[in-house]
Amino acid sequence: MTPTASDVSNAEHVIRTHCPIEWPEARRCNNCHGRFPCKTHEWAWAVLTAAGRSENEILALDVRTGPWS
Ligand SMILES: [Zn+2]
């Protein structure tokens, strides 16, 4: 199944907002605070992969300069 343009733009937003932060015991999602990768992030990754994005292209969406920015 090919994702729609709106799926892809939602997924890009999710990759930017549901990103990992380092906790002493594990990486956690910066948005929903579950263990990373959270379900939302996994959904977004699957959508972007189905849309033909490479892993590097998806990782490049996370443009943070530090864990809290
Ligand atoms: Zn999350």
Short mmCIF file of C-alpha atoms and ligand atoms in Angstrom, two decimals:
data_model
loop_
_atom_site.label_atom_id
_atom_site.label_comp_id
_atom_site.label_asym_id
_atom_site.label_seq_id
_atom_site.Cartn_x
_atom_site.Cartn_y
_atom_site.Cartn_z
CA MET A 1 0.00 0.00 0.00
CA THR A 2 1.36 3.41 -0.94
CA PRO A 3 0.96 6.09 1.75
CA THR A 4 -0.90 9.25 0.77
CA ALA A 5 0.78 12.65 0.73
CA SER A 6 -0.97 13.51 3.99
CA ASP A 7 0.27 10.27 5.62
CA VAL A 8 3.80 11.20 4.58
CA SER A 9 3.59 14.74 5.95
CA ASN A 10 2.09 13.45 9.22
CA ALA A 11 4.87 10.89 9.44
CA GLU A 12 7.56 13.53 8.86
CA HIS A 13 6.09 15.56 11.71
CA VAL A 14 6.05 12.50 13.96
CA ILE A 15 9.71 11.71 13.22
CA ARG A 16 10.62 15.26 14.29
CA THR A 17 8.55 15.25 17.48
CA HIS A 18 8.78 11.63 18.64
CA CYS A 19 12.53 11.48 18.85
CA PRO A 20 14.81 9.74 21.35
CA ILE A 21 16.27 11.31 24.46
CA GLU A 22 18.90 9.60 26.55
CA TRP A 23 17.80 8.50 30.01
CA PRO A 24 20.09 6.68 32.42
CA GLU A 25 18.28 3.37 31.95
CA ALA A 26 17.11 3.61 28.35
CA ARG A 27 16.30 5.84 25.44
CA ARG A 28 12.85 7.38 25.82
CA CYS A 29 10.54 9.19 23.43
CA ASN A 30 10.79 12.98 23.84
CA ASN A 31 7.07 13.33 23.13
CA CYS A 32 5.16 10.46 24.79
CA HIS A 33 7.92 9.37 27.20
CA GLY A 34 7.56 5.70 26.41
CA ARG A 35 10.52 3.52 25.62
CA PHE A 36 12.00 4.57 22.25
CA PRO A 37 11.04 3.76 19.54
CA CYS A 38 7.46 4.34 20.60
CA LYS A 39 4.46 3.04 18.62
CA THR A 40 3.93 6.42 16.98
CA HIS A 41 7.53 6.61 15.83
CA GLU A 42 7.35 3.03 14.49
CA TRP A 43 4.21 3.93 12.53
CA ALA A 44 5.90 6.98 11.01
CA TRP A 45 9.02 5.00 10.12
CA ALA A 46 6.88 2.35 8.38
CA VAL A 47 4.98 5.01 6.41
CA LEU A 48 8.16 6.75 5.24
CA THR A 49 9.81 3.45 4.33
CA ALA A 50 6.72 2.50 2.31
CA ALA A 51 6.96 5.90 0.60
CA GLY A 52 10.47 5.00 -0.55
CA ARG A 53 12.54 7.00 1.93
CA SER A 54 15.91 5.59 2.89
CA GLU A 55 16.99 5.23 6.51
CA ASN A 56 19.41 8.16 6.13
CA GLU A 57 16.69 10.38 4.68
CA ILE A 58 14.43 9.59 7.64
CA LEU A 59 17.19 10.18 10.18
CA ALA A 60 17.94 13.52 8.51
CA LEU A 61 14.43 14.73 9.46
CA ASP A 62 15.57 14.95 13.07
CA VAL A 63 17.27 18.32 12.82
CA ARG A 64 17.81 18.91 16.52
CA THR A 65 21.15 20.34 17.48
CA GLY A 66 20.89 18.84 20.97
CA PRO A 67 18.59 16.52 22.90
CA TRP A 68 16.35 19.34 24.22
CA SER A 69 16.11 21.67 21.25
ZN ZN B 1 6.51 8.95 21.06
#
